[in-house]
Structure formats: structure tokens, C-alpha cells
Short mmCIF file of C-alpha atoms and ligand atoms in Angstrom, two decimals:
data_model
loop_
_atom_site.label_atom_id
_atom_site.label_comp_id
_atom_site.label_asym_id
_atom_site.label_seq_id
_atom_site.Cartn_x
_atom_site.Cartn_y
_atom_site.Cartn_z
CA MET I 19 125.61 -21.38 -95.09
CA SER I 20 122.14 -21.65 -96.59
CA PHE I 21 118.77 -20.26 -95.53
CA ASP I 22 117.46 -23.80 -94.95
CA SER I 23 119.43 -24.22 -91.73
CA LEU I 24 118.09 -21.07 -90.03
CA GLY I 25 114.77 -22.52 -88.90
CA LEU I 26 112.44 -20.51 -91.15
CA SER I 27 109.16 -21.91 -92.46
CA ALA I 28 108.73 -23.38 -95.95
CA GLU I 29 106.57 -20.40 -97.07
CA LEU I 30 109.34 -17.97 -96.14
CA LEU I 31 112.04 -20.10 -97.77
CA ARG I 32 109.96 -20.11 -100.94
CA ALA I 33 109.67 -16.31 -100.93
CA ILE I 34 113.42 -16.01 -100.30
CA ALA I 35 114.17 -18.33 -103.23
CA GLU I 36 111.82 -16.30 -105.45
CA GLN I 37 113.85 -13.20 -104.56
CA GLY I 38 116.90 -15.00 -105.91
CA TYR I 39 118.77 -14.94 -102.57
CA THR I 40 121.02 -17.98 -102.32
CA SER I 41 122.67 -17.46 -98.95
CA PRO I 42 122.00 -15.30 -95.91
CA THR I 43 124.10 -12.19 -95.29
CA PRO I 44 126.16 -12.09 -92.05
CA VAL I 45 123.55 -10.08 -90.14
CA GLN I 46 120.85 -12.54 -91.25
CA THR I 47 122.93 -15.57 -90.23
CA ARG I 48 123.30 -14.19 -86.73
CA ALA I 49 120.04 -12.33 -86.17
CA ILE I 50 117.49 -14.83 -87.51
CA PRO I 51 118.20 -17.71 -85.05
CA ALA I 52 118.49 -15.23 -82.13
CA ILE I 53 115.11 -13.65 -82.94
CA LEU I 54 113.46 -17.03 -83.48
CA ALA I 55 114.76 -18.09 -80.05
CA GLY I 56 112.97 -15.07 -78.55
CA HIS I 57 115.96 -12.89 -77.64
CA ASP I 58 116.01 -9.12 -77.66
CA LEU I 59 118.54 -7.83 -80.14
CA MET I 60 120.96 -4.95 -80.28
CA ALA I 61 122.27 -4.94 -83.82
CA GLY I 62 124.87 -2.62 -85.28
CA ALA I 63 124.05 -2.91 -88.95
CA GLN I 64 123.75 -0.34 -91.68
CA THR I 65 121.55 -0.31 -94.74
CA GLY I 66 122.96 -2.55 -97.42
CA THR I 67 123.76 -5.38 -95.01
CA GLY I 68 120.43 -7.14 -95.50
CA LYS I 69 119.17 -5.98 -92.10
CA THR I 70 115.55 -5.54 -93.22
CA ALA I 71 115.21 -9.24 -94.08
CA ALA I 72 117.19 -10.06 -90.91
CA PHE I 73 114.30 -8.83 -88.76
CA THR I 74 111.37 -9.24 -91.18
CA LEU I 75 111.83 -12.97 -91.88
CA PRO I 76 111.89 -14.22 -88.26
CA MET I 77 109.20 -11.69 -87.30
CA LEU I 78 106.86 -13.13 -89.96
CA HIS I 79 107.76 -16.67 -88.93
CA LYS I 80 106.77 -15.94 -85.34
CA LEU I 81 103.55 -14.15 -86.29
CA MET I 82 102.20 -16.79 -88.61
CA GLY I 83 101.76 -19.44 -85.92
CA ASP I 84 98.40 -18.20 -84.64
CA ALA I 85 97.27 -15.46 -87.01
CA PRO I 86 93.71 -14.40 -86.13
CA GLN I 87 91.41 -13.61 -89.05
CA GLY I 88 89.56 -10.47 -90.27
CA ARG I 89 88.81 -7.76 -87.74
CA GLN I 90 90.09 -10.00 -84.99
CA ARG I 91 93.56 -9.24 -86.24
CA ARG I 92 95.59 -7.08 -83.92
CA VAL I 93 98.87 -5.28 -84.43
CA ARG I 94 101.31 -7.86 -83.09
CA ALA I 95 104.48 -6.50 -84.69
CA LEU I 96 105.38 -2.82 -84.87
CA VAL I 97 108.32 -1.52 -86.90
CA LEU I 98 109.36 2.11 -86.31
CA THR I 99 111.46 3.80 -89.00
CA PRO I 100 112.80 7.35 -89.28
CA THR I 101 111.46 8.26 -92.73
CA ARG I 102 108.51 7.69 -94.98
CA GLU I 103 110.72 6.15 -97.65
CA LEU I 104 112.18 3.63 -95.24
CA ALA I 105 108.70 2.81 -93.91
CA ALA I 106 107.50 2.21 -97.46
CA GLN I 107 110.49 -0.02 -98.15
CA VAL I 108 110.08 -2.09 -95.00
CA HIS I 109 106.39 -2.45 -95.85
CA GLU I 110 107.36 -3.65 -99.32
CA SER I 111 109.79 -6.18 -97.79
CA VAL I 112 107.08 -7.50 -95.45
CA ARG I 113 104.79 -7.95 -98.46
CA THR I 114 107.52 -9.61 -100.51
CA TYR I 115 108.74 -12.05 -97.86
CA GLY I 116 105.23 -12.64 -96.52
CA ARG I 117 103.59 -13.23 -99.90
CA HIS I 118 102.76 -16.87 -99.09
CA LEU I 119 101.51 -16.12 -95.59
CA PRO I 120 98.03 -15.01 -94.47
CA LEU I 121 99.34 -11.88 -92.74
CA ARG I 122 98.36 -8.27 -93.32
CA CYS I 123 100.68 -5.30 -93.12
CA ALA I 124 99.93 -1.57 -93.10
CA GLU I 125 102.21 1.44 -93.27
CA VAL I 126 101.54 4.80 -91.66
CA TYR I 127 103.65 7.87 -92.26
CA GLY I 128 103.17 11.60 -92.47
CA GLY I 129 102.78 13.83 -95.51
CA VAL I 130 99.85 11.85 -96.91
CA ASN I 131 96.13 11.69 -96.18
CA ILE I 132 95.51 9.97 -92.84
CA LEU I 133 92.05 8.58 -93.76
CA PRO I 134 93.19 5.61 -95.89
CA GLN I 135 95.56 4.70 -93.06
CA ILE I 136 92.69 4.79 -90.58
CA ARG I 137 90.64 2.54 -92.87
CA ALA I 138 93.55 0.09 -93.23
CA LEU I 139 94.06 -0.03 -89.46
CA ARG I 140 90.35 -0.55 -88.87
CA SER I 141 90.22 -3.50 -91.25
CA GLY I 142 92.78 -5.33 -89.11
CA VAL I 143 96.54 -5.70 -89.55
CA ASP I 144 99.18 -7.99 -88.08
CA VAL I 145 102.25 -5.89 -88.90
CA LEU I 146 102.39 -2.11 -88.70
CA VAL I 147 105.29 -0.13 -90.15
CA ALA I 148 105.27 3.48 -89.01
CA THR I 149 107.19 6.68 -88.60
CA PRO I 150 106.96 7.86 -84.97
CA GLY I 151 105.31 11.24 -85.69
CA ARG I 152 102.35 9.88 -87.65
CA LEU I 153 101.91 6.95 -85.30
CA GLN I 154 101.66 9.42 -82.44
CA ASP I 155 98.86 11.18 -84.39
CA HIS I 156 97.01 7.88 -84.65
CA LEU I 157 97.41 7.30 -80.92
CA THR I 158 95.96 10.74 -80.21
CA ARG I 159 93.01 10.02 -82.52
CA ARG I 160 92.64 6.57 -80.98
CA THR I 161 92.73 5.04 -84.45
CA VAL I 162 95.37 2.46 -83.53
CA ASP I 163 95.55 -0.10 -80.76
CA LEU I 164 99.05 -1.19 -79.80
CA SER I 165 98.13 -3.18 -76.72
CA SER I 166 98.80 -6.54 -78.41
CA VAL I 167 102.28 -5.80 -79.78
CA ASP I 168 104.58 -8.79 -79.15
CA ILE I 169 107.49 -7.64 -81.31
CA LEU I 170 108.83 -4.09 -81.54
CA VAL I 171 111.50 -3.21 -84.09
CA LEU I 172 113.38 0.08 -84.06
CA ASP I 173 114.98 0.43 -87.47
CA GLU I 174 117.77 3.00 -87.83
CA ALA I 175 117.31 4.10 -84.25
CA ASP I 176 120.19 6.56 -84.45
CA ARG I 177 118.46 8.42 -87.27
CA MET I 178 115.19 8.53 -85.37
CA LEU I 179 116.97 10.22 -82.48
CA ASP I 180 118.86 12.57 -84.85
CA MET I 181 115.52 13.61 -86.27
CA GLY I 182 114.10 14.47 -82.85
CA PHE I 183 111.70 11.54 -82.56
CA LEU I 184 112.61 10.62 -78.97
CA PRO I 185 109.46 12.19 -77.42
CA ALA I 186 107.22 10.44 -79.99
CA ILE I 187 109.03 7.13 -79.40
CA GLU I 188 108.61 7.48 -75.64
CA ARG I 189 104.89 8.17 -76.04
CA ILE I 190 104.58 5.03 -78.21
CA LEU I 191 106.59 2.93 -75.74
CA GLY I 192 104.19 4.03 -73.02
CA VAL I 193 101.25 2.21 -74.66
CA LEU I 194 103.10 -0.99 -75.59
CA PRO I 195 102.90 -4.11 -73.40
CA ALA I 196 105.90 -4.33 -71.09
CA THR I 197 106.43 -7.98 -72.03
CA ARG I 198 107.51 -8.10 -75.62
CA GLN I 199 110.51 -8.82 -77.83
CA THR I 200 112.45 -5.72 -78.86
CA LEU I 201 114.82 -5.60 -81.82
CA PHE I 202 117.02 -2.54 -81.94
CA PHE I 203 118.86 -1.74 -85.17
CA SER I 204 121.23 1.19 -85.49
CA ALA I 205 124.27 2.06 -87.59
CA THR I 206 125.90 3.78 -84.61
CA PHE I 207 125.66 3.37 -80.83
CA GLY I 208 126.74 6.76 -79.47
CA GLY I 209 125.51 8.29 -76.17
CA ASN I 210 121.74 8.73 -76.51
CA VAL I 211 121.30 5.73 -78.81
CA ARG I 212 123.00 3.44 -76.31
CA LYS I 213 120.98 4.94 -73.46
CA LEU I 214 117.71 4.23 -75.29
CA ALA I 215 118.86 0.70 -76.18
CA GLU I 216 119.78 -0.04 -72.56
CA LYS I 217 116.41 1.22 -71.38
CA LEU I 218 114.45 -0.85 -73.89
CA LEU I 219 116.31 -4.12 -74.13
CA ASN I 220 116.21 -7.09 -71.83
CA LYS I 221 119.42 -9.16 -71.89
CA PRO I 222 119.88 -8.55 -75.60
CA GLN I 223 122.05 -10.54 -77.96
CA VAL I 224 124.55 -8.09 -79.41
CA ILE I 225 125.37 -8.32 -83.10
CA GLU I 226 127.87 -6.10 -84.85
CA VAL I 227 128.18 -7.00 -88.51
CA ALA I 228 130.36 -4.24 -89.78
CA ARG I 229 132.48 -1.78 -87.89
CA ALA I 230 130.42 1.35 -87.38
CA ASN I 231 131.36 3.78 -90.15
CA ALA I 232 132.86 1.00 -92.23
CA VAL I 233 132.39 1.44 -95.94
CA ALA I 234 131.55 -1.64 -97.95
CA ASP I 235 134.59 -2.95 -99.84
CA ALA I 236 132.39 -3.14 -102.91
CA VAL I 237 132.27 0.68 -103.13
CA SER I 238 135.15 2.39 -104.91
CA GLN I 239 135.59 5.92 -103.66
CA SER I 240 137.05 8.84 -105.55
CA ALA I 241 137.04 12.61 -105.40
CA TYR I 242 137.55 15.57 -107.71
CA PHE I 243 138.97 18.86 -106.54
CA VAL I 244 136.93 21.52 -108.30
CA ASP I 245 135.69 25.05 -107.74
CA THR I 246 132.21 25.36 -106.30
CA ASP I 247 130.90 27.25 -109.30
CA ARG I 248 132.14 24.61 -111.73
CA LYS I 249 130.78 21.55 -109.95
CA ARG I 250 127.61 21.49 -112.00
CA GLU I 251 129.51 21.50 -115.30
CA LEU I 252 131.90 18.82 -114.04
CA LEU I 253 129.00 16.64 -112.94
CA ALA I 254 127.26 17.02 -116.31
CA HIS I 255 130.59 16.19 -117.98
CA LEU I 256 131.09 13.04 -115.84
CA ILE I 257 127.54 11.82 -116.38
CA GLY I 258 127.93 12.25 -120.13
CA LYS I 259 131.52 11.06 -120.54
CA GLU I 260 131.23 8.07 -118.24
CA GLN I 261 127.70 7.36 -119.47
CA TRP I 262 126.31 7.02 -115.96
CA SER I 263 122.83 5.67 -116.44
CA GLN I 264 121.62 5.93 -112.85
CA VAL I 265 123.23 8.31 -110.39
CA LEU I 266 122.03 9.48 -106.98
CA VAL I 267 123.38 12.97 -106.27
CA PHE I 268 123.47 14.49 -102.79
CA THR I 269 123.20 18.18 -102.11
CA ARG I 270 123.29 19.89 -98.73
CA THR I 271 120.12 21.93 -99.12
CA LYS I 272 116.65 21.57 -100.60
CA TYR I 273 117.26 24.74 -102.60
CA GLY I 274 120.52 23.32 -103.93
CA ALA I 275 118.76 20.09 -104.95
CA ASP I 276 116.08 21.94 -106.93
CA ARG I 277 118.58 24.26 -108.56
CA LEU I 278 120.92 21.43 -109.58
CA ALA I 279 118.05 19.39 -111.01
CA LYS I 280 117.07 22.36 -113.17
CA GLN I 281 120.66 23.03 -114.26
CA LEU I 282 121.41 19.43 -115.19
CA GLY I 283 118.16 19.44 -117.14
CA HIS I 284 119.67 22.21 -119.27
CA HIS I 285 122.52 19.82 -120.07
CA GLY I 286 120.00 17.32 -121.44
CA ILE I 287 120.16 15.05 -118.40
CA GLU I 288 116.83 13.64 -117.25
CA CYS I 289 116.65 14.41 -113.57
CA ASP I 290 114.40 15.06 -110.62
CA ALA I 291 114.84 16.18 -107.02
CA ILE I 292 113.53 14.75 -103.75
CA HIS I 293 113.58 16.60 -100.45
CA GLY I 294 111.43 17.50 -97.50
CA ASP I 295 109.43 20.18 -99.34
CA LYS I 296 108.19 17.73 -101.97
CA SER I 297 104.90 15.97 -101.37
CA GLN I 298 104.97 12.25 -100.74
CA GLY I 299 103.35 11.71 -104.14
CA GLN I 300 106.09 13.71 -105.88
CA ARG I 301 108.79 11.79 -104.01
CA ASN I 302 107.25 8.42 -104.81
CA ARG I 303 106.91 9.32 -108.50
CA ALA I 304 110.50 10.58 -108.72
CA LEU I 305 111.83 7.46 -107.02
CA ALA I 306 109.77 5.16 -109.23
CA ALA I 307 111.01 6.93 -112.39
CA PHE I 308 114.59 6.70 -111.12
CA LYS I 309 114.23 2.99 -110.44
CA ARG I 310 112.80 2.49 -113.94
CA GLN I 311 115.75 4.56 -115.23
CA THR I 312 113.56 7.05 -117.04
CA VAL I 313 115.15 9.56 -114.69
CA GLN I 314 118.93 9.35 -114.97
CA ALA I 315 119.95 11.51 -112.02
CA LEU I 316 118.04 11.80 -108.77
CA ILE I 317 119.11 14.80 -106.67
CA ALA I 318 118.44 14.35 -102.97
CA THR I 319 119.08 15.82 -99.56
CA ASP I 320 120.30 13.51 -96.78
CA VAL I 321 116.98 13.18 -95.02
CA ALA I 322 115.03 12.50 -98.22
CA ALA I 323 117.49 9.81 -99.28
CA ARG I 324 117.69 8.12 -95.91
CA GLY I 325 117.13 4.38 -96.28
CA LEU I 326 116.48 4.48 -100.03
CA ASP I 327 116.90 1.01 -101.39
CA ILE I 328 117.60 0.99 -105.07
CA ASP I 329 118.63 -2.36 -106.42
CA GLN I 330 122.09 -2.28 -107.97
CA LEU I 331 122.50 1.48 -107.83
CA PRO I 332 125.86 1.97 -109.58
CA HIS I 333 126.75 5.61 -108.71
CA VAL I 334 126.47 8.01 -105.84
CA VAL I 335 127.80 11.56 -106.12
CA ASN I 336 128.43 13.95 -103.25
CA PHE I 337 127.81 17.24 -105.02
CA ASP I 338 128.18 18.97 -101.67
CA LEU I 339 130.14 17.17 -98.98
CA PRO I 340 128.02 16.41 -95.93
CA THR I 341 128.54 18.62 -92.89
CA ASN I 342 128.58 15.54 -90.69
CA PRO I 343 131.23 13.03 -91.86
CA GLU I 344 129.04 10.10 -90.74
CA ASP I 345 126.49 11.13 -93.34
CA TYR I 346 129.13 10.36 -95.97
CA VAL I 347 129.02 6.72 -94.90
CA HIS I 348 125.23 6.70 -94.99
CA ARG I 349 125.17 8.36 -98.40
CA ILE I 350 127.59 6.05 -100.12
CA GLY I 351 125.92 3.06 -98.47
CA ARG I 352 123.21 3.46 -101.13
CA THR I 353 125.56 1.78 -103.59
CA GLY I 354 127.66 -1.40 -103.46
CA ARG I 355 124.85 -3.35 -101.81
CA ALA I 356 124.31 -7.06 -101.49
CA GLY I 357 127.30 -8.11 -103.53
CA ASN I 358 127.05 -5.50 -106.29
CA LYS I 359 129.85 -3.10 -107.18
CA GLY I 360 129.35 0.61 -106.69
CA ALA I 361 131.20 3.88 -107.14
CA ALA I 362 131.03 6.95 -104.93
CA THR I 363 132.36 10.23 -106.28
CA SER I 364 132.78 13.41 -104.27
CA LEU I 365 133.14 16.90 -105.71
CA VAL I 366 135.35 18.80 -103.28
CA SER I 367 135.65 22.59 -103.37
CA ALA I 368 138.52 24.47 -101.76
CA GLU I 369 136.35 25.34 -98.80
CA GLU I 370 135.34 21.70 -98.30
CA ARG I 371 138.87 20.34 -98.01
CA GLY I 372 138.59 20.27 -94.21
CA GLN I 373 135.39 18.24 -94.40
CA PHE I 374 137.06 15.94 -96.91
CA ALA I 375 139.96 15.35 -94.51
CA ALA I 376 137.50 14.57 -91.70
CA ILE I 377 135.71 12.04 -93.92
CA LYS I 378 138.97 10.32 -94.81
CA ARG I 379 139.87 10.09 -91.13
CA LEU I 380 136.47 8.58 -90.35
CA VAL I 381 136.52 5.94 -93.10
CA LYS I 382 140.26 5.35 -92.57
CA THR I 383 140.80 5.39 -96.31
CA ASP I 384 142.91 7.65 -98.47
CA ILE I 385 140.25 8.48 -101.06
CA PRO I 386 142.16 9.38 -104.23
CA ALA I 387 141.55 12.99 -105.28
CA ILE I 388 141.73 13.86 -108.94
CA VAL I 389 141.89 17.14 -110.80
CA MET I 390 140.00 16.83 -114.05
CA GLU I 391 141.64 18.46 -117.04
CA GLY I 392 139.68 21.58 -117.90
CA PHE I 393 138.25 21.83 -114.39
CA GLU I 394 141.36 22.79 -112.44
CA PRO I 395 140.42 24.70 -109.30
CA VAL I 396 141.43 28.33 -109.11
CA GLN I 397 139.92 28.99 -105.72
CA GLN I 398 142.38 28.83 -102.87
CA SER I 399 141.52 27.04 -99.69
CA SER I 400 143.06 29.81 -97.59
CA ARG I 401 139.76 31.56 -96.86
CA PRO I 402 138.08 29.69 -94.04
CA ARG I 403 134.35 29.06 -94.35
CA PRO I 404 132.34 30.75 -91.70
CA THR I 405 130.88 27.44 -90.53
CA ASN I 406 131.73 23.75 -90.57
CA ASN I 407 135.31 24.25 -91.68
CA ARG I 408 137.67 22.50 -89.39
CA ARG I 409 140.64 23.36 -91.56
CA ARG I 410 143.03 25.96 -90.29
CA PRO I 411 143.56 28.86 -92.69
CA GLY I 412 146.68 28.50 -94.73
CA GLY I 413 147.42 24.80 -94.57
CA GLY I 414 146.77 21.38 -93.18
CA GLY I 415 144.32 20.30 -95.86
CA ASN I 416 144.53 17.40 -98.23
CA GLY I 417 144.82 19.41 -101.40
CA PRO I 418 146.79 18.40 -104.45
CA ASN I 419 149.84 20.22 -103.13
CA ASN I 420 149.91 18.25 -99.94
CA GLY I 421 151.40 15.12 -101.36
CA ASN I 422 148.42 12.85 -100.85
CA GLY I 423 148.63 11.34 -104.27
CA ALA I 424 146.33 13.73 -106.12
CA ARG I 425 147.25 14.43 -109.71
CA ARG I 426 147.38 17.91 -111.10
CA HIS I 427 147.32 18.22 -114.85
CA ALA I 428 149.83 20.45 -116.59
CA ARG I 429 147.23 22.42 -118.51
CA PRO I 430 146.77 25.96 -117.27
CA ALA I 431 143.71 26.36 -115.10
CA GLN I 432 140.66 27.65 -116.86
CA GLY I 433 138.70 30.59 -115.68
CA GLN I 434 141.66 32.38 -114.12
CA GLY I 435 140.63 35.82 -113.05
CA ARG I 436 136.97 34.96 -112.55
CA PRO I 437 135.58 36.31 -109.35
CA GLN I 438 136.42 33.69 -106.79
CA THR I 439 133.17 33.72 -104.95
CA SER I 440 131.34 30.69 -103.76
CA ARG I 441 127.78 30.48 -104.97
CA ARG I 442 126.81 28.21 -102.13
CA PRO I 443 123.42 29.46 -100.94
CA ARG I 444 123.80 30.83 -97.46
CA GLY I 445 121.14 30.27 -94.88
CA ALA I 446 119.15 27.89 -97.04
CA GLN I 447 117.41 25.31 -94.95
CA THR I 448 118.82 21.84 -94.86
CA SER I 449 116.41 18.97 -95.13
P1 AMP J 22 118.95 -3.71 -96.44
O1 AMP J 22 120.26 -3.74 -95.70
O2 AMP J 22 117.86 -4.35 -95.68
O3 AMP J 22 118.61 -2.30 -96.87
O4 AMP J 22 119.11 -4.61 -97.76
C1 AMP J 22 119.95 -4.26 -98.82
C2 AMP J 22 119.64 -5.04 -100.09
O5 AMP J 22 120.08 -6.38 -99.98
C3 AMP J 22 118.18 -5.11 -100.49
O6 AMP J 22 118.09 -4.73 -101.85
C4 AMP J 22 117.81 -6.57 -100.33
O7 AMP J 22 116.85 -6.94 -101.30
C5 AMP J 22 119.13 -7.27 -100.54
N1 AMP J 22 119.27 -8.54 -99.80
C6 AMP J 22 118.85 -8.80 -98.54
N2 AMP J 22 119.19 -10.05 -98.17
C7 AMP J 22 119.85 -10.61 -99.21
C8 AMP J 22 120.47 -11.90 -99.44
N3 AMP J 22 120.49 -12.83 -98.49
N4 AMP J 22 121.07 -12.10 -100.62
C9 AMP J 22 121.06 -11.13 -101.58
N5 AMP J 22 120.51 -9.90 -101.43
C10 AMP J 22 119.92 -9.64 -100.26
#
């Protein structure tokens, strides 16, 4: 299958060729003709599947027909995304794929000065990419007019609901024309997501490109059993020994992200942290340095990393396992994209064994767990964590003694007799 047969204009095909894409991904093959034919869409597609181009390309094709000029331009396509980073990336995709078209795109998201956004909106745009909260601000200030929107895209709708954006979305829907094309993208279609989709969509075409919670085959998954207070050393060791040049590391809390960035710095690893307490400028700079590979390790919380698109990212590390097993799928979806190989490594403490088992059940894969020589765990998993530990005290986990294929090295465990306390910060805010 080639892009030529999908019905896209010559300008778009040229931009696609300049990107080096030779054939459409499965979601593109199915979504592009459906969108061009004017259907609403309910698409189960995660990041990494090529979903951004799947809606951006036909959207641009449809807009270019009768693009008005200058201030006569009106917002005719609106893309809602959960995070600033994803908004910035969709905006970048619109610019990339629309480079040979006379269309203007603006992005609006929170955490940055609103005035340049107001100026951009006033000068006339065809495509607006926005996070719901900031767009709601613009509606209140009457600095945006959405009465001409023909195409509405909800990107990562499940995340928008998770993040509490439903009231903002409903306010936005209230000012959109009732007759429009709506494209609904979500990795999952649980209760509230499905309800919203059913309310918004008119006889949609349904596209499911990968089983929800499926992990790309291109990602090899592994895990190390290690004590909480030795994770940092093990990570520094892995980065050095394996010569990881670009690794995205997930922590559970903003505090944990900052602390780990500082500690890895002491090991001579260039790193930076991104999370909700960092300004947009700081986040953009950290991401840019990471993409250039002047920063080797980027430490991130789930929300901050949502939707990050880093070309050919080779490594993702779960320094802390996510509380919600589905976040594991989202996290490791940062790597192994668009035909590239990727590796996802999880550092699993005794108290996270229950979460690890839940993740394995979700992804239906027996992720091999390794004990690294010199980092043998001495903590026992018998003490249940006060929260988020589904493991029963005293057994039932997937530890090295449970016959799940984990190797235990013969060397005596180091650090025997150290106080077996977890240094996990309690009560720190997640981002
Ligand atoms: P997305 O799922 O939209 O986050 O896209 C994931 C990655 O796939 C991005 O880096 C895109 O540039 C890339 N991509 C999208 N479509 C194609 C394609 N047809 N061939 C190769 N790479 C693609």
C-alpha cells in the first residue's frame, strides 16, 4: 500500500515524501479515506501508531479547498489534546505536513503568556490546536471564535477525561456548530470515554488498529528486581555499562524526578527533569536538549511525558512502576515507534512486585525479571505497602523464588544488614 492511493493532494504527498515515509501505517490506511469521505471516526489508536498524521493529513486536504485569506480566515479545524507537549507536537505535525499549503495553524495551551496566543488568533488561523483549559480561558475572554469549526478532533480523549477536562470540553462543545465532522482518538474506550464518544459521534466508522493495551512488538521488555534504595545506583550502572545514549526515565512523583536528576548528575550523567512544576520554557528546553542528545537522561512524570514524540527513542526506564498498569503501556509506547526497535526496562522493588504482576497480566507477557550481580535485593516483599499493593502479604508475587524464569546470581547479596527501609517519598504529589 502506498500513500498515492489514499486520495491526498499532491502538496501533501510531497510533504509526506520529504518526511521519508514510504507507506502508510495501518491507522492511516483506514482513517484517511474514511475522513476524506466525511465520516465521523472512533479510532482506538495509541501514540506510536502514526495517528497524528492519520487525522492531520486528511484534515489539511479538506481545509485547503477553499482557504480564505488574511483576517478572513476562521478556525475551521480544532484539535483538542490533553497536554501542552502533545499540543505542541500536533502543531508541529500540522506545520510539517502542511508546509506546501497556504494554511495557518496556531497552538494555545496553559503555562505560557496568553497575549501572543491572542495575537495569533486575531491574525487569523485555519487550524487551532489547544488544550481544553486554556481554550476555555480564550472563550471566556472572547479571544477565539469557534463558530466556523467544520472538523473537531479529540486526541487522546481518555487522557483528557483522566485529567478532569470533561467540563472544559463540554463548554467548548457548546459553542461549536452542531453540524461538523468529529474525529475521536483514544487508546482506551472504557465507561466515560465511550459515553462521550457516543454523545459526540454521528454514525462513526470504528477503527481499532491495535488491541487496547497492546505493546508494540518492536519493544523488548525486561525488569530488574532491586531494592528501592539501590535503584539509582543500578540505573547509573546500566546507563554507563550499556552506554545508553538517550533514555527516558519515569518516576512516580515530581519530587522523585528532581531528586533522581540531581543524583544521576552526581554519577556524571547529563540529565534533566520535566514535570508539572516546571515552566513551559524549562520543559521545552529540556526536551530540545534531550532530542539533540546533549541531555542523556530525561526524568519525567507520567503527565509531563504524555504524548512526547521523540524520534527513534531507544530506551525507556520505569524507575518507579506506575500505580495504574495502563500507564505502563503508555510509558513504554514512547519507544519502538514507527518501525524502530526499542527497549523498556523496569526497576522493581520488593514492594512493587504486586504492581509488576498486574502489569504482566495486562500486557499478557511474561516480562523476564533479572537480578543484577551486585544489586541483589535484600528487602523482602512480605511487608505490604500501605497503598497500591495488590499483593497479599507472604506470597503470590512474581519474585525470583516463584519460578517465573528470573535468574538469581550465586553471589551473596550486598548490603545485608542495612536498614530495610524504603526511601520512597510519602505523600509527595504526583504530577
Ligand atoms: P504518532 O502515533 O502520531 O505519535 O506517530 C509516531 C511516529 O511515527 C512519529 O514520529 C511520526 O513522525 C512517525 N510516522 C507517522 N506516520 C509514519 C509513516 N507512514 N511512516 C513512518 N513513520 C511515520
